[in-house]
CSV table of C-alpha atoms and ligand atoms in Angstrom, one decimal:
chain,number,residue,atom,x,y,z
D,1323,UNK,CA,1.0,16.8,18.5
D,1324,UNK,CA,-2.4,15.9,16.2
D,1325,UNK,CA,-2.5,12.1,14.8
D,1326,UNK,CA,-1.6,11.6,11.5
D,1327,UNK,CA,-3.9,11.1,9.1
D,1328,UNK,CA,-3.7,8.4,6.6
D,1329,UNK,CA,-5.7,7.3,3.1
D,1330,UNK,CA,-5.5,3.6,1.9
D,1331,UNK,CA,-5.4,3.2,-2.1
D,1332,UNK,CA,-6.4,-0.1,-3.4
D,1333,UNK,CA,-8.0,-1.1,-6.8
D,1334,UNK,CA,-8.7,-5.0,-6.1
D,1335,UNK,CA,-9.8,-6.9,-3.5
D,1336,UNK,CA,-8.7,-5.0,-0.7
D,1337,UNK,CA,-6.9,-7.8,1.8
D,1338,UNK,CA,-4.4,-5.2,2.5
D,1339,UNK,CA,-6.6,-2.6,3.1
D,1340,UNK,CA,-8.4,-4.9,5.4
D,1341,UNK,CA,-5.8,-5.6,7.6
D,1342,UNK,CA,-4.8,-1.9,7.9
D,1343,UNK,CA,-8.4,-0.6,8.6
D,1344,UNK,CA,-8.3,-3.0,11.5
D,1345,UNK,CA,-4.7,-2.0,12.5
D,1346,UNK,CA,-6.1,1.5,13.1
D,1347,UNK,CA,-9.1,0.3,14.3
D,1348,UNK,CA,-7.4,-1.6,17.1
D,1349,UNK,CA,-5.4,1.2,17.8
D,1350,UNK,CA,-2.2,-0.6,16.7
D,1351,UNK,CA,-1.3,2.1,14.2
D,1352,UNK,CA,-1.8,5.1,16.3
D,1353,UNK,CA,-2.8,7.2,14.0
D,1354,UNK,CA,-6.3,8.2,11.8
D,1355,UNK,CA,-7.4,6.5,9.0
D,1356,UNK,CA,-9.2,9.6,7.3
D,1357,UNK,CA,-10.2,8.0,3.9
D,1358,UNK,CA,-10.2,5.1,1.7
D,1359,UNK,CA,-10.1,5.6,-2.1
D,1360,UNK,CA,-10.4,3.5,-5.1
D,1361,UNK,CA,-10.3,3.5,-8.8
D,1362,UNK,CA,-11.7,0.7,-9.8
D,1363,UNK,CA,-16.1,0.7,-8.9
D,1364,UNK,CA,-16.3,-3.0,-8.6
D,1365,UNK,CA,-13.4,-3.4,-6.2
D,1366,UNK,CA,-13.5,-5.7,-3.4
D,1367,UNK,CA,-12.3,-3.1,-0.9
D,1368,UNK,CA,-15.5,-1.2,-1.6
D,1369,UNK,CA,-17.3,-3.6,0.6
D,1370,UNK,CA,-14.7,-3.9,3.3
D,1371,UNK,CA,-14.2,-0.3,3.8
D,1372,UNK,CA,-18.4,-0.5,4.1
D,1373,UNK,CA,-18.2,-2.7,6.5
D,1374,UNK,CA,-15.3,-1.0,8.6
D,1375,UNK,CA,-17.4,2.0,8.6
D,1376,UNK,CA,-14.8,3.7,7.0
D,1377,UNK,CA,-15.3,7.0,4.4
D,1378,UNK,CA,-14.9,6.1,0.8
D,1379,UNK,CA,-14.4,7.6,-2.6
D,1380,UNK,CA,-14.6,6.0,-6.0
D,1381,UNK,CA,-12.1,8.3,-8.2
D,1382,UNK,CA,-12.4,6.3,-11.9
D,1383,UNK,CA,-10.3,7.1,-14.6
D,1384,UNK,CA,-12.3,6.9,-17.0
D,1385,UNK,CA,-12.4,9.4,-20.0
D,1386,UNK,CA,-10.0,11.7,-18.3
D,1387,UNK,CA,-6.0,12.2,-18.3
D,1388,UNK,CA,-4.0,10.5,-16.6
D,1389,UNK,CA,-3.1,14.2,-15.1
D,1390,UNK,CA,-6.7,14.9,-14.6
D,1391,UNK,CA,-7.3,11.9,-12.5
D,1392,UNK,CA,-4.1,12.6,-10.3
D,1393,UNK,CA,-5.4,16.0,-10.1
D,1394,UNK,CA,-9.0,14.8,-8.9
D,1395,UNK,CA,-7.0,12.7,-6.4
D,1396,UNK,CA,-4.8,15.5,-5.1
D,1397,UNK,CA,-8.1,17.5,-4.7
D,1398,UNK,CA,-9.5,14.7,-2.8
D,1399,UNK,CA,-7.0,14.1,-0.3
D,1400,UNK,CA,-6.4,17.5,0.4
D,1401,UNK,CA,-10.2,18.3,0.7
D,1402,UNK,CA,-10.0,15.1,3.6
D,1403,UNK,CA,-6.8,16.4,5.9
D,1404,UNK,CA,-5.0,13.7,4.4
D,1405,UNK,CA,-1.2,13.5,5.2
D,1406,UNK,CA,0.1,10.2,4.4
D,1407,UNK,CA,-0.5,7.2,1.9
D,1408,UNK,CA,-1.1,4.0,2.0
D,1409,UNK,CA,-0.7,1.8,-1.4
D,1410,UNK,CA,-2.6,-1.5,-0.9
D,1411,UNK,CA,-2.8,-3.0,-4.4
D,1412,UNK,CA,-3.4,0.0,-6.3
D,1413,UNK,CA,-2.9,-0.7,-9.7
D,1414,UNK,CA,-1.5,2.7,-11.0
D,1415,UNK,CA,1.9,4.3,-10.9
D,1416,UNK,CA,1.6,7.9,-9.7
D,1417,UNK,CA,3.3,10.0,-11.6
D,1418,UNK,CA,6.0,12.5,-11.1
D,1419,UNK,CA,3.1,15.1,-11.1
D,1420,UNK,CA,1.6,13.6,-8.7
D,1421,UNK,CA,4.8,13.0,-6.0
D,1422,UNK,CA,5.8,16.1,-6.4
D,1423,UNK,CA,2.4,17.7,-5.5
D,1424,UNK,CA,1.6,15.2,-2.7
D,1425,UNK,CA,3.4,16.7,0.6
D,1426,UNK,CA,3.6,13.5,2.5
D,1427,UNK,CA,4.9,9.7,2.8
D,1428,UNK,CA,3.8,7.2,0.1
D,1429,UNK,CA,3.7,3.6,1.3
D,1430,UNK,CA,3.6,1.1,-1.2
D,1431,UNK,CA,3.6,-3.4,-0.2
D,1432,UNK,CA,5.1,-5.1,-2.8
D,1433,UNK,CA,5.3,-9.3,-2.9
D,1434,UNK,CA,8.7,-9.7,-2.8
D,1435,UNK,CA,12.1,-9.0,-1.1
D,1436,UNK,CA,13.1,-5.9,-2.9
D,1437,UNK,CA,15.3,-5.3,-4.8
D,1438,UNK,CA,14.5,-8.7,-6.5
D,1439,UNK,CA,11.8,-9.5,-8.4
D,1440,UNK,CA,10.1,-6.2,-9.0
D,1441,UNK,CA,7.1,-5.5,-11.4
D,1442,UNK,CA,4.2,-7.5,-11.8
D,1443,UNK,CA,3.7,-11.1,-10.6
D,1444,UNK,CA,6.4,-11.2,-8.1
D,1445,UNK,CA,5.2,-14.0,-6.3
D,1446,UNK,CA,5.5,-16.1,-9.5
D,1447,UNK,CA,8.6,-14.6,-10.3
D,1448,UNK,CA,9.8,-15.8,-7.1
D,1449,UNK,CA,8.4,-19.3,-7.8
D,1450,UNK,CA,9.8,-20.1,-11.2
D,1451,UNK,CA,13.4,-19.0,-9.8
D,1452,UNK,CA,13.1,-21.5,-7.4
D,1453,UNK,CA,14.2,-19.3,-4.5
D,1454,UNK,CA,14.3,-20.8,-1.0
D,1455,UNK,CA,13.5,-17.6,0.7
D,1456,UNK,CA,10.6,-15.4,-0.4
D,1457,UNK,CA,8.5,-12.4,1.2
D,1458,UNK,CA,7.1,-8.9,1.0
D,1459,UNK,CA,8.6,-5.2,1.1
D,1460,UNK,CA,7.3,-2.0,2.7
D,1461,UNK,CA,8.7,0.7,1.0
D,1462,UNK,CA,8.1,4.4,-0.2
D,1463,UNK,CA,7.0,5.0,-3.2
D,1464,UNK,CA,9.6,7.4,-5.4
D,1465,UNK,CA,9.1,7.8,-9.3
D,1466,UNK,CA,11.0,4.4,-10.1
D,1467,UNK,CA,9.0,1.1,-10.6
D,1468,UNK,CA,9.7,-0.5,-6.7
D,1469,UNK,CA,12.7,1.2,-5.9
D,1470,UNK,CA,11.9,3.4,-3.2
D,1471,UNK,CA,13.4,3.2,0.2
D,1472,UNK,CA,13.0,0.0,2.1
D,1473,UNK,CA,11.3,0.7,5.2
D,1474,UNK,CA,10.6,-3.1,6.3
D,1475,UNK,CA,10.8,-6.6,5.1
D,1476,UNK,CA,9.2,-9.9,5.6
D,1477,UNK,CA,10.5,-13.5,4.4
D,1478,UNK,CA,9.1,-17.1,4.7
D,1479,UNK,CA,11.0,-20.6,3.3
D,1480,UNK,CA,9.3,-21.5,0.2
D,1481,UNK,CA,8.2,-25.1,0.7
D,1482,UNK,CA,9.4,-27.9,-1.5
D,1483,UNK,CA,5.7,-28.8,-2.2
D,1484,UNK,CA,3.6,-25.9,-3.3
D,1485,UNK,CA,2.7,-24.3,-6.1
D,1486,UNK,CA,3.0,-20.5,-7.3
D,1487,UNK,CA,-0.5,-19.8,-6.2
D,1488,UNK,CA,0.1,-21.5,-2.8
D,1489,UNK,CA,3.5,-19.9,-2.2
D,1490,UNK,CA,1.2,-16.4,-3.4
D,1491,UNK,CA,-1.3,-16.8,-0.8
D,1492,UNK,CA,1.2,-17.6,2.1
D,1493,UNK,CA,3.1,-14.2,0.9
D,1494,UNK,CA,0.1,-12.6,1.4
D,1495,UNK,CA,-1.6,-13.9,4.7
D,1496,UNK,CA,1.5,-14.4,6.5
D,1497,UNK,CA,3.8,-11.6,5.5
D,1498,UNK,CA,2.1,-8.7,3.8
D,1499,UNK,CA,-0.7,-8.9,6.5
D,1500,UNK,CA,1.6,-9.0,9.0
D,1501,UNK,CA,3.9,-6.2,8.2
D,1502,UNK,CA,2.2,-3.7,6.6
D,1503,UNK,CA,0.9,-2.1,9.7
D,1504,UNK,CA,4.0,-2.5,11.6
D,1505,UNK,CA,6.0,-0.5,8.9
D,1506,UNK,CA,3.7,2.3,9.5
D,1507,UNK,CA,4.1,2.1,13.3
D,1508,UNK,CA,8.3,2.5,12.3
D,1509,UNK,CA,7.4,5.3,10.2
D,1510,UNK,CA,5.5,7.2,12.6
D,1511,UNK,CA,8.1,6.6,15.3
D,1512,UNK,CA,10.8,7.9,13.1
D,1513,UNK,CA,8.6,11.0,12.1
D,1514,UNK,CA,7.9,11.4,16.0
D,1515,UNK,CA,11.6,11.6,17.1
D,1516,UNK,CA,11.9,14.1,14.3
D,1517,UNK,CA,13.7,12.5,11.4
D,1518,UNK,CA,13.2,13.9,8.3
D,1519,UNK,CA,11.7,11.1,6.3
D,1520,UNK,CA,10.8,12.1,2.6
G,463,LIG,C1,-1.0,-7.8,-3.4
G,463,LIG,O1,0.0,-8.9,-3.1
G,463,LIG,C2,-0.1,-6.8,-2.7
G,463,LIG,O2,1.6,-6.9,-2.3
G,463,LIG,C3,-0.2,-6.3,-4.2
G,463,LIG,O3,-1.3,-6.3,-4.9
G,463,LIG,C4,-1.8,-7.3,-3.9
G,463,LIG,C5,-3.0,-6.8,-3.5
G,463,LIG,O4,-3.7,-7.7,-2.9
G,463,LIG,N1,0.4,-4.9,-4.7
G,463,LIG,P1,-5.2,-7.0,-2.0
G,463,LIG,O5,-5.7,-6.3,-2.7
G,463,LIG,O6,-4.6,-6.4,-0.7
G,463,LIG,O7,-5.9,-8.7,-1.4
């Protein structure tokens, strides 16, 4: 069986994308990373993909409709033989139009223990709520906001002496960068066992 072919979509700094690229490169994820895509021409992920030597496409949204942008994205993914997508800080919600046309799995990472604290600024939401345990979730993407089936979660104890930024940094480095690659491995194993994931 040919190895699965993935793309990473990221809009920002790209530290999760970096952790994923390293996991593909080392063989920890037994699959191919075929493409990195960003919608932001100044995103930090661009330099990270260049340094790692992975092909990169910039698909800007400027002056075109959301549908046209997503159609363009679908075309690029198809041309590159991409079967599955990993969203890593991709700041656009994929529409039902896109999800109905993309045949593979789409995973996302969200910095809270879903279904608690969906949406933006989840780390700050957790800190302000005074939770004792915070974390992150890798989940399948469906048409809702952070609602798809959970693949893997990781948590940490909130310290009494850290501010919201400190907590966000620890969620990112101690949880997100660790669980995303593991979630992909779990997904691949489920596929290999013949389970219908979608
Ligand atoms: C991460 O916290 C991720 O969970 C959220 O956006 C952030 C992206 O950070 N969806 P980075 O670009 O991977 O550093």
